[in-house]
GROMACS .gro file of N, CA and C in nm:
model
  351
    1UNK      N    1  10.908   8.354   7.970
    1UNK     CA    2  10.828   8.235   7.945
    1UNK      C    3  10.699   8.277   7.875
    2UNK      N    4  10.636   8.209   7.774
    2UNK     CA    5  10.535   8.222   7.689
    2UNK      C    6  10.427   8.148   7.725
    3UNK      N    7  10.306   8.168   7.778
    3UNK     CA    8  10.234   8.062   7.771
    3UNK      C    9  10.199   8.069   7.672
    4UNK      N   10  10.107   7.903   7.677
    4UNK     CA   11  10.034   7.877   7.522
    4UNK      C   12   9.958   7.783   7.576
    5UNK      N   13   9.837   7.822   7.465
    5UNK     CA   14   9.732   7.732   7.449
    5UNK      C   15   9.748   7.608   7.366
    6UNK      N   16   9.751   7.487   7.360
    6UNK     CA   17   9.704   7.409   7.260
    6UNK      C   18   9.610   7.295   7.280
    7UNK      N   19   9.620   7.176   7.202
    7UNK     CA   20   9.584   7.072   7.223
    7UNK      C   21   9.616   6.931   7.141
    8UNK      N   22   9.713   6.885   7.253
    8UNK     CA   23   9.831   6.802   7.245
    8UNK      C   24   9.761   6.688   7.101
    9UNK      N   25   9.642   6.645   7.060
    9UNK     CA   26   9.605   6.599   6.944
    9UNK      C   27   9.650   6.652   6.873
   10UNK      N   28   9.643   6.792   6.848
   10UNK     CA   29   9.636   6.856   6.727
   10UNK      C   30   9.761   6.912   6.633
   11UNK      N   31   9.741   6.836   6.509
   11UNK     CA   32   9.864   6.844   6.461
   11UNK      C   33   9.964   7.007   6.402
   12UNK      N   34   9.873   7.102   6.426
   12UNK     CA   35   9.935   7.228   6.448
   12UNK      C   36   9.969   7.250   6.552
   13UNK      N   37   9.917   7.251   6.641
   13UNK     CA   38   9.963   7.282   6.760
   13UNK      C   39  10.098   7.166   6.808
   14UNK      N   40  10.123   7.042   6.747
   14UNK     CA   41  10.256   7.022   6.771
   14UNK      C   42  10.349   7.032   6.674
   15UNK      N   43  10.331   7.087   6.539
   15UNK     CA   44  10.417   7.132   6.480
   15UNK      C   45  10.495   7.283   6.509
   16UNK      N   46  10.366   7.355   6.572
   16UNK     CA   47  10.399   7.476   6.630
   16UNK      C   48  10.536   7.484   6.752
   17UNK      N   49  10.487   7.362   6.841
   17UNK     CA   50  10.529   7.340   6.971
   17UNK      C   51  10.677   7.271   6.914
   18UNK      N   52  10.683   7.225   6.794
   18UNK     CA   53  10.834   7.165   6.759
   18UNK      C   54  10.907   7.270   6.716
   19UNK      N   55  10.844   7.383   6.633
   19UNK     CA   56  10.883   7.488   6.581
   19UNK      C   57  10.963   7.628   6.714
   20UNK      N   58  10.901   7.602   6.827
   20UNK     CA   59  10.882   7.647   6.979
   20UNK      C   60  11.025   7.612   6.993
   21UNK      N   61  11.062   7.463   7.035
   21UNK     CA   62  11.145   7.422   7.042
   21UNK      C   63  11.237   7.426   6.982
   22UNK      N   64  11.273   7.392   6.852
   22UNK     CA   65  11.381   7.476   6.747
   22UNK      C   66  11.428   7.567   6.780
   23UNK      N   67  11.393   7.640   6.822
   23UNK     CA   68  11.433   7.813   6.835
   23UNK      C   69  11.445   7.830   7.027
   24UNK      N   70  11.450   7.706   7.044
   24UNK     CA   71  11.485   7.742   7.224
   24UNK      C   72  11.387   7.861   7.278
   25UNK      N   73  11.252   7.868   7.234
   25UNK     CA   74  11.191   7.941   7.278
   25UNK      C   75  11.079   7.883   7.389
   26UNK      N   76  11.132   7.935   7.547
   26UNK     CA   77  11.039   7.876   7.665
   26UNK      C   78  10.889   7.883   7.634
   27UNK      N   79  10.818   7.845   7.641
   27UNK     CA   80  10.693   7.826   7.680
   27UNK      C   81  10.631   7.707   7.794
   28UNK      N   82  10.506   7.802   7.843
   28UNK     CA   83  10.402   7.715   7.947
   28UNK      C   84  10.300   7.641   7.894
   29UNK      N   85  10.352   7.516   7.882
   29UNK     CA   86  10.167   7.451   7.803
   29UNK      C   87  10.075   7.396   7.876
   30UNK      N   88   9.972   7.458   7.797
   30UNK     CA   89   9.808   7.487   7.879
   30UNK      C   90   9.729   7.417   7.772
   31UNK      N   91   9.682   7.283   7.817
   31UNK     CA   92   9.603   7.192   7.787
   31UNK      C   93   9.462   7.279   7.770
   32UNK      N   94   9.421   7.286   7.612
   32UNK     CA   95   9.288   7.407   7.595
   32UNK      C   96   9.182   7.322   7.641
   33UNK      N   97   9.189   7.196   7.654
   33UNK     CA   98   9.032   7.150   7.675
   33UNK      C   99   9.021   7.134   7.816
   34UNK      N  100   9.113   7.071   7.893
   34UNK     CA  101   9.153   7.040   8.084
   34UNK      C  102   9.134   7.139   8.138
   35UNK      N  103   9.205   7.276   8.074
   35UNK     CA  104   9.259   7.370   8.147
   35UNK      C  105   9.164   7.484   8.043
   36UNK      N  106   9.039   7.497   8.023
   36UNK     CA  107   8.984   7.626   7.914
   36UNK      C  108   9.033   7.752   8.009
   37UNK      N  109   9.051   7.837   7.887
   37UNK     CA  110   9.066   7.977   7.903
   37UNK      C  111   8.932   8.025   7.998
   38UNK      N  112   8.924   8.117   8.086
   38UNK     CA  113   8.821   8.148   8.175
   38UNK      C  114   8.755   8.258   8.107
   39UNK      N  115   8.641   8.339   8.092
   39UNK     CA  116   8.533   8.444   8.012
   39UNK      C  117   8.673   8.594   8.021
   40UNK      N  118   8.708   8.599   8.133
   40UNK     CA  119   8.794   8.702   8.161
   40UNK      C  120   8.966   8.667   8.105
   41UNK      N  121   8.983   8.573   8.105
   41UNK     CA  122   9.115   8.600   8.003
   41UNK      C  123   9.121   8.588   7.892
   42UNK      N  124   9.008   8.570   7.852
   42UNK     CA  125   8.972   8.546   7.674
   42UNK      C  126   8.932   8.704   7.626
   43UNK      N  127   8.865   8.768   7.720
   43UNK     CA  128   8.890   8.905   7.658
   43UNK      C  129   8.955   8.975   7.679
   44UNK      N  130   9.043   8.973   7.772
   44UNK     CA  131   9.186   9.019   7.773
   44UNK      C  132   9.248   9.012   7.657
   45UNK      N  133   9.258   8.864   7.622
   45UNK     CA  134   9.336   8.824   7.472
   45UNK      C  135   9.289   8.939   7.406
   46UNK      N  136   9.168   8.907   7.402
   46UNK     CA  137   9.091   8.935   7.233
   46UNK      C  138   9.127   9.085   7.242
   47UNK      N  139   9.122   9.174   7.347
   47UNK     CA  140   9.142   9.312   7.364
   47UNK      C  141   9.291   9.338   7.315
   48UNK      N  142   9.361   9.261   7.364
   48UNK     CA  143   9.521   9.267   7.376
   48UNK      C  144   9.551   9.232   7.196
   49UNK      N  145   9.506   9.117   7.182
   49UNK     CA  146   9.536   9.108   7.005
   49UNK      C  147   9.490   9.181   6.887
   50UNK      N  148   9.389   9.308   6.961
   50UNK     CA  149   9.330   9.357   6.800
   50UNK      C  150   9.300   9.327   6.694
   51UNK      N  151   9.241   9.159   6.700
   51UNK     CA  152   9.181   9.052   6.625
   51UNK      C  153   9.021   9.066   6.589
   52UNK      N  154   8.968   9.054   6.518
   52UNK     CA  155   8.859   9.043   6.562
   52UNK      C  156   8.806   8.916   6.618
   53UNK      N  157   8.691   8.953   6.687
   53UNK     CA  158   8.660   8.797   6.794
   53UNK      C  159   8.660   8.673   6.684
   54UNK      N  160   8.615   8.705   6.605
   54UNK     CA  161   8.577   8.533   6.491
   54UNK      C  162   8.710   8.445   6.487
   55UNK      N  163   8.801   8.524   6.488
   55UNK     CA  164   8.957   8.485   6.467
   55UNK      C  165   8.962   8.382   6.593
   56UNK      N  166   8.908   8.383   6.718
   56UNK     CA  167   8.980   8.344   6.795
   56UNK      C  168   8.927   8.162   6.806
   57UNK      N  169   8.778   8.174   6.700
   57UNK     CA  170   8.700   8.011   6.727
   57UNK      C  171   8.809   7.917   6.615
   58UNK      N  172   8.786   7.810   6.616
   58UNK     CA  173   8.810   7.745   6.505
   58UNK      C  174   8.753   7.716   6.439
   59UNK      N  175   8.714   7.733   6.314
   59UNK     CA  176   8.602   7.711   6.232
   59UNK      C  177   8.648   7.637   6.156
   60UNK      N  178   8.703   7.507   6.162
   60UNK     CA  179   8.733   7.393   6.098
   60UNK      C  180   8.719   7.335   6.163
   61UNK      N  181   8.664   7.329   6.274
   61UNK     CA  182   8.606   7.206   6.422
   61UNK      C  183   8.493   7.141   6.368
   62UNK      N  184   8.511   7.030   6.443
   62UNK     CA  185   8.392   6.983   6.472
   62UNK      C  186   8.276   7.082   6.537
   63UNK      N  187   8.310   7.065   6.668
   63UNK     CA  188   8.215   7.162   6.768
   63UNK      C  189   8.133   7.280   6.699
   64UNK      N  190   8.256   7.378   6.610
   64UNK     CA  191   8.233   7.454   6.578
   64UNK      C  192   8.096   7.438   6.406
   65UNK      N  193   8.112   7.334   6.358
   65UNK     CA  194   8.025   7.276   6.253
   65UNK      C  195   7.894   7.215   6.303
   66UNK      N  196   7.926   7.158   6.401
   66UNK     CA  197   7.819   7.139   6.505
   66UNK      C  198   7.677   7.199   6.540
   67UNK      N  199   7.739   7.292   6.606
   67UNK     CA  200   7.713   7.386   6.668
   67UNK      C  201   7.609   7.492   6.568
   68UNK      N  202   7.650   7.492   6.401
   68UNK     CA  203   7.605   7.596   6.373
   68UNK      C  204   7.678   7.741   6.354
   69UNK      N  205   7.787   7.757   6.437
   69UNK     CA  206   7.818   7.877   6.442
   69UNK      C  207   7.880   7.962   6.341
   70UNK      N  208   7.887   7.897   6.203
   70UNK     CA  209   7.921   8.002   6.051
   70UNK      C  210   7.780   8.108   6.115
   71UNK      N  211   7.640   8.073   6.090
   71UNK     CA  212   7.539   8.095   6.061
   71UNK      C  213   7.505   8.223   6.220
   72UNK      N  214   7.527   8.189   6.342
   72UNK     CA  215   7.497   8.217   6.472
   72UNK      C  216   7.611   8.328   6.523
   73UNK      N  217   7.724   8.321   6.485
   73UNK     CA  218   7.818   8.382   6.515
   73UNK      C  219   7.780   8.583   6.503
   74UNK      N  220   7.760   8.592   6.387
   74UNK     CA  221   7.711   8.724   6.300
   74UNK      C  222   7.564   8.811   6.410
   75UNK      N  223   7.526   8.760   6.463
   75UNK     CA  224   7.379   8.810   6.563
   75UNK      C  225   7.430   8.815   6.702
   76UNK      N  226   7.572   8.757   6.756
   76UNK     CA  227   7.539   8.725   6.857
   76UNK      C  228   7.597   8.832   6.906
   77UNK      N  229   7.621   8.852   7.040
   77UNK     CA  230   7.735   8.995   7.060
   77UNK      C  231   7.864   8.933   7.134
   78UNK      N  232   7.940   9.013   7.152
   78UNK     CA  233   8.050   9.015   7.217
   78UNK      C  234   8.067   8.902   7.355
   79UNK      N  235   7.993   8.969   7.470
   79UNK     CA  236   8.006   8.890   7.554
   79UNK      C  237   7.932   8.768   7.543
   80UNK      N  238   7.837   8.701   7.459
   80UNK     CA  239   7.777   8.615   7.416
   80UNK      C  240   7.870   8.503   7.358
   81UNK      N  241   7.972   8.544   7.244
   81UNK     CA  242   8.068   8.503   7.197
   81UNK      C  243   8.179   8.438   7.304
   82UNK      N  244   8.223   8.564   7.388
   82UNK     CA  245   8.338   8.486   7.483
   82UNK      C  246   8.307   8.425   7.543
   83UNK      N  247   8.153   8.418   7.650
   83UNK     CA  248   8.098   8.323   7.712
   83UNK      C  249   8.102   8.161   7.654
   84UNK      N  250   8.084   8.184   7.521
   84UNK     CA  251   8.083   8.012   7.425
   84UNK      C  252   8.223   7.968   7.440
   85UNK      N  253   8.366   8.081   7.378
   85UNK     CA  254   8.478   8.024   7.414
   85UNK      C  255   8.492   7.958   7.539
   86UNK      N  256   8.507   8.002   7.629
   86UNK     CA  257   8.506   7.956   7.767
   86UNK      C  258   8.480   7.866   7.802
   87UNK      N  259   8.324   7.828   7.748
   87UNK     CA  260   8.259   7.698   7.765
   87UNK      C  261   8.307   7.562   7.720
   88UNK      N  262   8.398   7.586   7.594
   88UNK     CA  263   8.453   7.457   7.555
   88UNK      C  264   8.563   7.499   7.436
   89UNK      N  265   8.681   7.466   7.514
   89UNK     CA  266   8.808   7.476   7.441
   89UNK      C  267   8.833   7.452   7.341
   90UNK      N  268   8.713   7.332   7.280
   90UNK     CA  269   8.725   7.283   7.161
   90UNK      C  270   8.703   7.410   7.025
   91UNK      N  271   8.629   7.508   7.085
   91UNK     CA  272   8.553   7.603   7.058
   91UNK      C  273   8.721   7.666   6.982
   92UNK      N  274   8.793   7.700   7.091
   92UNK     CA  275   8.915   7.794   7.065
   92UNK      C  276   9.035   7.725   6.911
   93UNK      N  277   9.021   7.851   6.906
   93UNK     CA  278   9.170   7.812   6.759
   93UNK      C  279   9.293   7.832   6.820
   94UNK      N  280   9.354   7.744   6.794
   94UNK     CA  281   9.460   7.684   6.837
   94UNK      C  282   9.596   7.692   6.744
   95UNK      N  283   9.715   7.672   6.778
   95UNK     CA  284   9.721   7.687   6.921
   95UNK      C  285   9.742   7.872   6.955
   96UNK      N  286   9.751   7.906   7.036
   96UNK     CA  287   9.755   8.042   7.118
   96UNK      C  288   9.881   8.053   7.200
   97UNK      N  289   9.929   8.186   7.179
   97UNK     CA  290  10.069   8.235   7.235
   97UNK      C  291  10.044   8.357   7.278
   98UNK      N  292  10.065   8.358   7.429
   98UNK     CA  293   9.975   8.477   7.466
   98UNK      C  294  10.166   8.551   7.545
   99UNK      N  295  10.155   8.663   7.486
   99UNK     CA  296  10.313   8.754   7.482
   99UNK      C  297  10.271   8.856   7.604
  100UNK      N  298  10.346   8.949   7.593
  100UNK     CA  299  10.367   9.080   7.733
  100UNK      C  300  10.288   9.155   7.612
  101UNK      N  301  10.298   9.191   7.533
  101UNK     CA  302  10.243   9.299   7.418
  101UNK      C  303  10.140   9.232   7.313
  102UNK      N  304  10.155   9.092   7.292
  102UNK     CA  305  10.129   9.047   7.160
  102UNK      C  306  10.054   8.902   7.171
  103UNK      N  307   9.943   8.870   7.137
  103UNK     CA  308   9.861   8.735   7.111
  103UNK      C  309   9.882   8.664   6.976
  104UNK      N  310   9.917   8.552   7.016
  104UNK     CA  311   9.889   8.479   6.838
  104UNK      C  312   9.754   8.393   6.861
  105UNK      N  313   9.695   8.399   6.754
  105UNK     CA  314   9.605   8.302   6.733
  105UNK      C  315   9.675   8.210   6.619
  106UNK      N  316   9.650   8.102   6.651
  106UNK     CA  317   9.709   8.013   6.521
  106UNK      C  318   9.815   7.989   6.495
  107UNK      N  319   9.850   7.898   6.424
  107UNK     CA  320  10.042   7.933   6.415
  107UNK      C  321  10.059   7.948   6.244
  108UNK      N  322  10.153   8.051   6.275
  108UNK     CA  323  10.165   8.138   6.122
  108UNK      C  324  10.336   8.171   6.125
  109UNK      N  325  10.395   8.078   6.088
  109UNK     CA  326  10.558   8.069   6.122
  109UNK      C  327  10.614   8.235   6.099
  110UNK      N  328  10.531   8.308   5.978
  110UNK     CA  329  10.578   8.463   5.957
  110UNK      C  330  10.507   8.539   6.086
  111UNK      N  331  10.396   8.529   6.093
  111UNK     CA  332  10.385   8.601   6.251
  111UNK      C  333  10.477   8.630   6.350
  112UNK      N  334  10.512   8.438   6.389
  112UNK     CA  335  10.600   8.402   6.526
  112UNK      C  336  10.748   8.463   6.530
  113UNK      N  337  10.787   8.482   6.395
  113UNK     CA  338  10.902   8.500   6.370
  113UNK      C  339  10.956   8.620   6.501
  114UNK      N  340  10.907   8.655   6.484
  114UNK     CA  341  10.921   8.770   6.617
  114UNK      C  342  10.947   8.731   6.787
  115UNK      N  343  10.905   8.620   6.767
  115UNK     CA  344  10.939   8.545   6.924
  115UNK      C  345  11.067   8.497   6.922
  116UNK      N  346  11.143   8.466   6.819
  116UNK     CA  347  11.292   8.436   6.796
  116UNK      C  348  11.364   8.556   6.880
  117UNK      N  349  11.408   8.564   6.998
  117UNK     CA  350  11.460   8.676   7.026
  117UNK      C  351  11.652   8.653   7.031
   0.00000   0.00000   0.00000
């Protein structure tokens, strides 16, 4: 079973989740805004994906335009950063497929391809 992050609005994250389905591939869905990722499993991810942290916001958000954070992101540090994820799901890029070995951020059909088992 795969969990995943999304948010049932968002039209990647249910094209992803149809794409999921196609391929009879289980997943757990985890409502990102009800249910946010906690400071400690977000750097798990981020450790586990060898991403860099910027990867993991959405920077086509609102929140994230909001907020400022093109400009704020670059000064801040590490645990400063995951602390903001945490705070509001809206924050997180979506959707997220969190594997035994492997994190997706985003859905990138050549990435996933690999979850086809």
């Amino acid at each position: 079973m795969t969990p995943t992050s999304c948010y049932p609005k968002c039209s990647t994250c249910q094209k992803a989740k149809k794409w999921l389905d196609e391929y009879n591939i289980e997943y757990t869905e985890r409502h990102i805004v009800e249910d946010n990722p906690t400071y400690d499993e977000l750097k798990a991810w981020y450790k586990q994906s060898g991403l860099p942290l910027k990867k993991f916001f959405n920077t086509s958000g609102l929140v994230y335009k909001e907020m400022q954070l093109k400009d704020k992101l670059p000064s801040m540090s590490e645990e400063e950063q995951l602390k903001l994820l945490a705070e509001n799901g809206m924050l997180i890029k979506r959707p997220m497929v969190i594997c035994e070995d492997k994190v997706f951020v985003g859905f990138k059909e050549t990435e996933w391809e690999v979850l086809k088992k």
